[in-house]
mmCIF file of C-alpha atoms in Angstrom:
data_model
loop_
_atom_site.group_PDB
_atom_site.id
_atom_site.type_symbol
_atom_site.label_atom_id
_atom_site.label_comp_id
_atom_site.label_asym_id
_atom_site.label_seq_id
_atom_site.Cartn_x
_atom_site.Cartn_y
_atom_site.Cartn_z
ATOM 1 C CA MET A 1 -65.805 -67.469 78.931
ATOM 2 C CA ALA A 2 -69.329 -68.556 78.969
ATOM 3 C CA THR A 3 -71.962 -65.630 78.468
ATOM 4 C CA MET A 4 -74.963 -65.888 80.690
ATOM 5 C CA GLU A 5 -78.061 -66.104 78.442
ATOM 6 C CA PRO A 6 -80.931 -63.656 79.366
ATOM 7 C CA ASP A 7 -83.658 -65.225 81.620
ATOM 8 C CA ALA A 8 -86.694 -66.515 79.190
ATOM 9 C CA ALA A 9 -89.613 -63.941 79.104
ATOM 10 C CA ALA A 10 -92.342 -64.776 81.529
ATOM 11 C CA PRO A 11 -95.172 -66.095 79.594
ATOM 12 C CA LEU A 12 -97.877 -63.484 78.948
ATOM 13 C CA ALA A 13 -101.151 -63.841 80.849
ATOM 14 C CA PRO A 14 -104.259 -64.664 78.608
ATOM 15 C CA PRO A 15 -106.139 -61.585 77.548
ATOM 16 C CA ALA A 16 -109.206 -61.042 79.910
ATOM 17 C CA PRO A 17 -112.566 -62.244 77.892
ATOM 18 C CA ILE A 18 -114.243 -59.293 76.171
ATOM 19 C CA THR A 19 -117.697 -58.893 77.910
ATOM 20 C CA ASN A 20 -120.935 -57.705 75.905
ATOM 21 C CA LYS A 21 -120.853 -54.420 77.978
ATOM 22 C CA GLU A 22 -117.550 -53.348 76.328
ATOM 23 C CA LEU A 23 -118.845 -54.416 73.047
ATOM 24 C CA ALA A 24 -121.648 -52.193 73.254
ATOM 25 C CA PRO A 25 -121.136 -48.975 71.277
ATOM 26 C CA THR A 26 -120.537 -46.055 73.610
ATOM 27 C CA SER A 27 -123.175 -43.091 73.136
ATOM 28 C CA SER A 28 -123.408 -39.825 74.774
ATOM 29 C CA PRO A 29 -125.796 -38.936 77.064
ATOM 30 C CA ALA A 30 -128.926 -37.784 74.954
ATOM 31 C CA SER A 31 -129.224 -33.911 75.212
ATOM 32 C CA PRO A 32 -132.495 -32.766 76.920
ATOM 33 C CA VAL A 33 -135.459 -31.992 74.846
ATOM 34 C CA PRO A 34 -136.476 -28.774 74.866
ATOM 35 C CA VAL A 35 -139.635 -28.215 76.611
ATOM 36 C CA VAL A 36 -141.976 -25.455 75.313
ATOM 37 C CA LYS A 37 -143.479 -23.416 78.131
ATOM 38 C CA LYS A 38 -146.859 -24.089 78.694
ATOM 39 C CA ARG A 39 -147.521 -20.585 79.410
ATOM 40 C CA ARG A 40 -146.362 -19.745 76.141
ATOM 41 C CA VAL A 41 -148.401 -22.428 74.255
ATOM 42 C CA GLU A 42 -151.415 -21.158 76.114
ATOM 43 C CA ARG A 43 -150.825 -17.566 74.717
ATOM 44 C CA ARG A 44 -150.323 -18.795 71.327
ATOM 45 C CA ASP A 45 -153.553 -20.667 71.168
ATOM 46 C CA ARG A 46 -155.438 -17.775 72.995
ATOM 47 C CA LEU A 47 -153.781 -15.433 70.723
ATOM 48 C CA ARG A 48 -154.993 -17.582 67.295
ATOM 49 C CA LYS A 49 -156.382 -15.549 64.398
ATOM 50 C CA SER A 50 -156.172 -12.340 66.320
ATOM 51 C CA ALA A 51 -153.939 -10.686 63.719
ATOM 52 C CA LEU A 52 -153.580 -10.741 59.782
ATOM 53 C CA CYS A 53 -151.131 -12.886 58.369
ATOM 54 C CA LYS A 54 -148.441 -11.370 56.347
ATOM 55 C CA HIS A 55 -148.561 -13.842 53.331
ATOM 56 C CA PHE A 56 -152.241 -14.548 52.649
ATOM 57 C CA ASP A 57 -152.723 -11.818 50.036
ATOM 58 C CA LYS A 58 -149.571 -13.094 48.129
ATOM 59 C CA PRO A 59 -149.844 -15.328 44.744
ATOM 60 C CA GLY A 60 -148.924 -18.377 46.479
ATOM 61 C CA GLY A 61 -150.989 -17.691 49.745
ATOM 62 C CA SER A 62 -149.390 -18.869 53.019
ATOM 63 C CA PRO A 63 -146.532 -21.310 52.653
ATOM 64 C CA PHE A 64 -147.493 -22.427 56.171
ATOM 65 C CA PRO A 65 -149.976 -25.361 56.453
ATOM 66 C CA ASN A 66 -151.231 -24.533 60.160
ATOM 67 C CA CYS A 67 -151.250 -21.015 59.929
ATOM 68 C CA LYS A 68 -152.570 -19.150 63.183
ATOM 69 C CA PHE A 69 -153.077 -16.047 61.627
ATOM 70 C CA ALA A 70 -156.323 -14.721 60.012
ATOM 71 C CA HIS A 71 -156.350 -14.736 56.246
ATOM 72 C CA GLY A 72 -158.304 -11.648 55.673
ATOM 73 C CA ARG A 73 -160.376 -9.171 57.476
ATOM 74 C CA ALA A 74 -163.409 -11.406 58.240
ATOM 75 C CA GLU A 75 -161.490 -13.886 60.151
ATOM 76 C CA VAL A 76 -159.581 -11.551 62.407
ATOM 77 C CA SER A 77 -160.967 -12.251 66.147
ATOM 78 C CA ASP A 78 -159.987 -9.094 68.430
ATOM 79 C CA SER A 79 -162.824 -9.772 70.701
ATOM 80 C CA ASP A 80 -160.427 -11.916 73.050
ATOM 81 C CA SER A 81 -159.419 -9.456 75.942
ATOM 82 C CA HIS A 82 -156.030 -11.033 75.669
ATOM 83 C CA SER A 83 -155.441 -10.115 72.010
ATOM 84 C CA VAL A 84 -152.554 -7.584 71.435
ATOM 85 C CA ALA A 85 -155.156 -5.169 69.592
ATOM 86 C CA ALA A 86 -157.503 -5.715 72.672
ATOM 87 C CA GLN A 87 -154.714 -4.931 75.113
ATOM 88 C CA ARG A 88 -153.589 -1.753 73.223
ATOM 89 C CA LYS A 89 -157.167 -0.641 73.129
ATOM 90 C CA LEU A 90 -157.647 -1.265 76.901
ATOM 91 C CA ILE A 91 -154.629 1.061 77.487
ATOM 92 C CA ARG A 92 -155.829 3.716 75.396
ATOM 93 C CA ASP A 93 -159.508 3.613 76.813
ATOM 94 C CA GLN A 94 -157.872 3.762 80.343
ATOM 95 C CA ALA A 95 -155.621 7.079 79.435
ATOM 96 C CA ILE A 96 -158.892 8.780 77.664
ATOM 97 C CA GLN A 97 -161.181 7.957 80.995
ATOM 98 C CA ARG A 98 -158.268 9.569 83.280
ATOM 99 C CA THR A 99 -158.286 12.463 80.823
ATOM 100 C CA GLN A 100 -162.105 12.893 80.743
ATOM 101 C CA GLU A 101 -162.308 12.682 84.403
ATOM 102 C CA GLN A 102 -159.425 14.648 85.881
ATOM 103 C CA PHE A 103 -161.433 17.976 85.122
ATOM 104 C CA GLN A 104 -164.549 16.744 86.550
ATOM 105 C CA THR A 105 -165.755 16.752 90.332
ATOM 106 C CA VAL A 106 -166.711 13.605 92.063
ATOM 107 C CA ASP A 107 -169.986 14.843 93.458
ATOM 108 C CA GLU A 108 -172.061 16.975 90.682
ATOM 109 C CA GLY A 109 -170.138 15.785 87.692
ATOM 110 C CA ALA A 110 -169.641 19.276 86.508
ATOM 111 C CA VAL A 111 -166.475 20.281 84.383
ATOM 112 C CA THR A 112 -164.400 22.549 86.555
ATOM 113 C CA SER A 113 -161.326 24.491 85.809
ATOM 114 C CA ARG A 114 -159.107 23.072 87.903
ATOM 115 C CA ARG A 115 -157.697 19.204 87.821
ATOM 116 C CA ARG A 116 -158.818 16.713 90.262
ATOM 117 C CA GLY A 117 -156.722 14.394 91.789
ATOM 118 C CA THR A 118 -152.896 13.802 92.059
ATOM 119 C CA MET A 119 -150.594 13.082 89.500
ATOM 120 C CA ILE A 120 -150.825 9.497 89.881
ATOM 121 C CA GLU A 121 -154.577 9.276 89.461
ATOM 122 C CA ARG A 122 -154.428 11.241 86.253
ATOM 123 C CA TYR A 123 -151.641 9.469 84.215
ATOM 124 C CA TYR A 124 -151.588 5.811 86.098
ATOM 125 C CA THR A 125 -153.912 2.903 86.599
ATOM 126 C CA GLU A 126 -153.670 2.024 90.193
ATOM 127 C CA MET A 127 -153.604 -1.646 90.779
ATOM 128 C CA PHE A 128 -152.972 -3.412 94.501
ATOM 129 C CA SER A 129 -151.427 -6.888 95.748
ATOM 130 C CA CYS A 130 -152.952 -7.834 99.068
ATOM 131 C CA ASP A 131 -151.447 -10.004 101.746
ATOM 132 C CA ARG A 132 -148.354 -10.921 99.763
ATOM 133 C CA LYS A 133 -147.398 -14.731 100.807
ATOM 134 C CA GLY A 134 -150.579 -14.644 103.008
ATOM 135 C CA LYS A 135 -148.665 -12.186 105.337
ATOM 136 C CA PRO A 136 -151.864 -9.939 106.348
ATOM 137 C CA MET A 137 -151.596 -6.073 105.527
ATOM 138 C CA GLU A 138 -148.194 -6.599 103.901
ATOM 139 C CA ASP A 139 -149.942 -4.957 100.527
ATOM 140 C CA GLN A 140 -147.850 -3.422 97.585
ATOM 141 C CA TYR A 141 -149.229 -1.086 94.861
ATOM 142 C CA VAL A 142 -148.578 -1.517 91.077
ATOM 143 C CA HIS A 143 -149.233 1.885 89.152
ATOM 144 C CA MET A 144 -149.324 1.438 85.235
ATOM 145 C CA HIS A 145 -148.547 3.972 82.947
ATOM 146 C CA SER A 146 -150.224 4.565 79.514
ATOM 147 C CA ASN A 147 -146.837 3.311 78.015
ATOM 148 C CA ARG A 148 -147.031 0.067 79.955
ATOM 149 C CA LEU A 149 -144.258 0.981 82.681
ATOM 150 C CA CYS A 150 -145.304 -0.193 86.095
ATOM 151 C CA VAL A 151 -143.933 1.350 89.292
ATOM 152 C CA VAL A 152 -143.821 -0.879 91.919
ATOM 153 C CA GLY A 153 -144.103 0.464 95.645
ATOM 154 C CA VAL A 154 -145.471 -0.143 99.275
ATOM 155 C CA THR A 155 -149.050 0.779 100.266
ATOM 156 C CA GLU A 156 -149.788 3.082 103.230
ATOM 157 C CA SER A 157 -151.328 0.329 105.185
ATOM 158 C CA HIS A 158 -148.375 -1.849 105.265
ATOM 159 C CA PRO A 159 -146.770 -2.690 108.771
ATOM 160 C CA VAL A 160 -143.316 -1.015 108.192
ATOM 161 C CA MET A 161 -145.452 2.426 108.149
ATOM 162 C CA MET A 162 -145.627 2.015 112.154
ATOM 163 C CA GLU A 163 -141.883 0.819 112.512
ATOM 164 C CA GLU A 164 -138.644 3.053 112.294
ATOM 165 C CA LEU A 165 -137.091 1.897 109.147
ATOM 166 C CA VAL A 166 -132.874 1.510 109.422
ATOM 167 C CA SER A 167 -132.216 0.055 105.872
ATOM 168 C CA VAL A 168 -133.541 -1.228 102.439
ATOM 169 C CA GLU A 169 -131.573 -3.775 101.111
ATOM 170 C CA PHE A 170 -131.823 -4.835 97.805
ATOM 171 C CA THR A 171 -130.970 -8.265 96.559
ATOM 172 C CA GLN A 172 -127.915 -8.889 94.480
ATOM 173 C CA ASN A 173 -130.135 -10.436 91.387
ATOM 174 C CA VAL A 174 -131.753 -7.143 91.388
ATOM 175 C CA LEU A 175 -128.697 -4.663 91.878
ATOM 176 C CA ASP A 176 -126.707 -6.688 89.084
ATOM 177 C CA SER A 177 -129.471 -5.793 86.529
ATOM 178 C CA ARG A 178 -128.642 -3.233 83.606
ATOM 179 C CA VAL A 179 -130.377 -2.023 80.816
ATOM 180 C CA THR A 180 -128.649 -0.547 77.471
ATOM 181 C CA GLY A 181 -130.042 1.252 74.543
ATOM 182 C CA LYS A 182 -133.390 2.813 73.784
ATOM 183 C CA LYS A 183 -135.545 -0.154 74.188
ATOM 184 C CA LYS A 184 -133.855 -1.165 77.797
ATOM 185 C CA LYS A 185 -132.632 -4.812 76.702
ATOM 186 C CA GLY A 186 -130.708 -6.559 79.285
ATOM 187 C CA GLY A 187 -132.761 -6.080 82.309
ATOM 188 C CA ARG A 188 -133.413 -9.186 84.481
ATOM 189 C CA PHE A 189 -136.983 -10.767 84.021
ATOM 190 C CA MET A 190 -138.892 -10.797 87.263
ATOM 191 C CA LEU A 191 -141.714 -13.073 88.242
ATOM 192 C CA PRO A 192 -144.481 -12.248 90.721
ATOM 193 C CA ASN A 193 -142.836 -13.862 93.670
ATOM 194 C CA THR A 194 -139.272 -12.546 92.639
ATOM 195 C CA VAL A 195 -137.778 -11.070 95.937
ATOM 196 C CA LEU A 196 -136.966 -7.281 95.509
ATOM 197 C CA CYS A 197 -135.653 -6.269 98.886
ATOM 198 C CA VAL A 198 -135.742 -6.688 102.767
ATOM 199 C CA LEU A 199 -136.794 -4.005 104.891
ATOM 200 C CA LYS A 200 -134.987 -3.839 108.104
ATOM 201 C CA CYS A 201 -136.257 -2.220 111.170
ATOM 202 C CA LYS A 202 -135.045 -0.644 114.452
ATOM 203 C CA SER A 203 -137.277 -3.102 116.596
ATOM 204 C CA GLY A 204 -135.876 -5.993 114.637
ATOM 205 C CA ARG A 205 -138.547 -6.992 112.460
ATOM 206 C CA GLU A 206 -137.899 -7.740 108.844
ATOM 207 C CA PHE A 207 -140.183 -7.312 105.788
ATOM 208 C CA THR A 208 -139.663 -8.956 102.357
ATOM 209 C CA LEU A 209 -141.192 -7.256 99.307
ATOM 210 C CA TYR A 210 -141.888 -8.744 95.873
ATOM 211 C CA SER A 211 -142.252 -7.697 92.088
ATOM 212 C CA CYS A 212 -145.753 -8.621 92.121
ATOM 213 C CA ILE A 213 -145.955 -8.815 88.111
ATOM 214 C CA ARG A 214 -144.046 -10.611 85.399
ATOM 215 C CA GLY A 215 -141.780 -8.155 83.313
ATOM 216 C CA THR A 216 -138.483 -6.833 82.979
ATOM 217 C CA LEU A 217 -136.543 -4.811 85.336
ATOM 218 C CA ILE A 218 -135.770 -1.453 83.788
ATOM 219 C CA GLU A 219 -134.975 0.556 87.258
ATOM 220 C CA VAL A 220 -133.996 0.424 90.725
ATOM 221 C CA ASN A 221 -134.617 3.146 92.951
ATOM 222 C CA ASP A 222 -130.721 3.697 94.780
ATOM 223 C CA ARG A 223 -132.074 6.552 96.667
ATOM 224 C CA LEU A 224 -133.628 4.046 99.219
ATOM 225 C CA ARG A 225 -130.207 2.582 99.838
ATOM 226 C CA LYS A 226 -128.893 5.843 101.485
ATOM 227 C CA GLU A 227 -132.360 7.472 102.462
ATOM 228 C CA PRO A 228 -134.415 4.432 103.531
ATOM 229 C CA GLU A 229 -137.220 6.676 105.364
ATOM 230 C CA LEU A 230 -138.126 8.095 101.791
ATOM 231 C CA LEU A 231 -140.169 4.681 101.398
ATOM 232 C CA LYS A 232 -142.256 5.737 104.368
ATOM 233 C CA GLN A 233 -142.340 9.524 103.515
ATOM 234 C CA LYS A 234 -142.980 9.458 99.751
ATOM 235 C CA HIS A 235 -144.145 6.131 99.603
ATOM 236 C CA LYS A 236 -145.971 7.138 96.301
ATOM 237 C CA SER A 237 -143.352 9.108 94.448
ATOM 238 C CA ASP A 238 -139.447 9.263 95.535
ATOM 239 C CA GLY A 239 -139.955 6.202 97.640
ATOM 240 C CA TYR A 240 -140.736 3.979 95.048
ATOM 241 C CA LEU A 241 -139.185 0.365 94.457
ATOM 242 C CA VAL A 242 -138.467 -0.366 91.056
ATOM 243 C CA ILE A 243 -139.898 -0.009 87.797
ATOM 244 C CA ILE A 244 -140.701 -2.931 85.669
ATOM 245 C CA GLN A 245 -142.066 -3.429 81.818
ATOM 246 C CA PRO A 246 -144.228 -6.126 81.345
ATOM 247 C CA LYS A 247 -144.753 -7.835 77.803
ATOM 248 C CA LYS A 248 -147.389 -6.176 75.560
ATOM 249 C CA VAL A 249 -149.543 -9.574 75.636
ATOM 250 C CA GLU A 250 -149.588 -9.739 79.374
ATOM 251 C CA VAL A 251 -151.154 -6.217 80.308
ATOM 252 C CA ALA A 252 -154.516 -7.496 80.570
ATOM 253 C CA GLU A 253 -153.615 -10.649 82.450
ATOM 254 C CA ILE A 254 -151.605 -8.132 84.871
ATOM 255 C CA GLN A 255 -154.593 -6.252 85.623
ATOM 256 C CA GLU A 256 -156.914 -9.158 85.818
ATOM 257 C CA SER A 257 -154.575 -10.339 88.666
ATOM 258 C CA LEU A 258 -154.561 -7.574 90.782
ATOM 259 C CA LEU A 259 -156.919 -5.546 92.613
ATOM 260 C CA SER A 260 -158.314 -2.226 91.158
ATOM 261 C CA LYS A 261 -158.273 1.044 93.231
ATOM 262 C CA ASN A 262 -161.811 0.647 94.314
ATOM 263 C CA GLU A 263 -161.760 -3.049 94.905
ATOM 264 C CA TYR A 264 -158.675 -2.364 96.915
ATOM 265 C CA GLN A 265 -160.766 -0.090 99.195
ATOM 266 C CA GLN A 266 -163.463 -2.307 99.530
ATOM 267 C CA PHE A 267 -161.397 -5.070 100.576
ATOM 268 C CA ARG A 268 -159.515 -2.656 103.083
ATOM 269 C CA ALA A 269 -163.002 -1.211 104.103
ATOM 270 C CA ILE A 270 -161.452 2.432 103.507
ATOM 271 C CA SER A 271 -163.986 4.770 102.835
ATOM 272 C CA LYS A 272 -163.517 8.305 101.382
ATOM 273 C CA ALA A 273 -164.694 9.971 104.441
ATOM 274 C CA ASN A 274 -162.108 8.389 106.668
ATOM 275 C CA THR A 275 -159.595 9.376 104.009
ATOM 276 C CA GLU A 276 -160.563 12.992 104.029
ATOM 277 C CA PHE A 277 -160.260 12.967 107.735
ATOM 278 C CA GLY A 278 -156.448 11.874 107.710
ATOM 279 C CA ALA A 279 -156.963 8.524 108.565
ATOM 280 C CA SER A 280 -154.721 6.843 105.793
ATOM 281 C CA THR A 281 -154.394 3.255 107.135
ATOM 282 C CA PRO A 282 -156.764 0.669 108.664
ATOM 283 C CA ALA A 283 -155.029 1.105 111.777
ATOM 284 C CA GLU A 284 -155.801 4.574 112.068
ATOM 285 C CA VAL A 285 -159.251 4.145 111.063
ATOM 286 C CA THR A 286 -159.693 1.655 113.812
ATOM 287 C CA ALA A 287 -158.049 3.979 116.219
ATOM 288 C CA ASP A 288 -160.506 6.688 115.188
ATOM 289 C CA ASN A 289 -163.360 4.750 115.760
ATOM 290 C CA THR A 290 -162.301 3.470 119.126
ATOM 291 C CA THR A 291 -161.725 7.104 120.056
ATOM 292 C CA LYS A 292 -165.221 7.927 119.349
ATOM 293 C CA GLU A 293 -166.787 4.898 120.838
ATOM 294 C CA ASP A 294 -164.804 6.191 124.055
#
């Protein structure tokens, strides 16, 4: 019986020609080069020779050829207002000035036995940010304590003071911030235009509030979520928004970017006489003047 032979295998197709593209060595995409922040470079140049080098008095001297620190007391330059030493001195001088003024009257300058002003005037440097994002009268305050902690809140001239507040809704980024330890590490870093919360009023109007300064978020006032009216009733104390801790080297920069109390009063044309009569907002001042004219 004849056996059937298997079919002959079909001829193989010729291999495809190898192109130059396939011969080129495969390389992984280059990792992005870390870009040094321009702000950090400018700060380092500004703080050049503002502190003593730790190695200049050693036998071998400083091991760094381009050392940016001073090699001796004669080279220390702390005249720059942005140096660490100058900013610490700035905070101390402001605290001493507040201590000297709290026992003096405004008119005669005589020393009295009663303390003058409120707790904020005695222990905080008051600063203000006007017309946030170009919106008129939407002002916020930043009160800086002598320990650098800044309390951020809403001024009495803000339009929300004329509305019936329904809720204070903090952003999720703010609510998720957590700090741990004595040095308060782990908090979210805020920028001047970082949104803190949105105020919703009964009339349908909404107001967005910002952090106003750079720094680490230390604390959020959770009471405002349950008691939103605190923001209007006690806007300088229990109605604050957040507490932010700026960097040591940015204290002077923050104070330069905001208005002082006197500058803010001049900007808003609020005189001390109008404040004594109870006109706490520019709208009330205008209403009082209109009533007197009539």
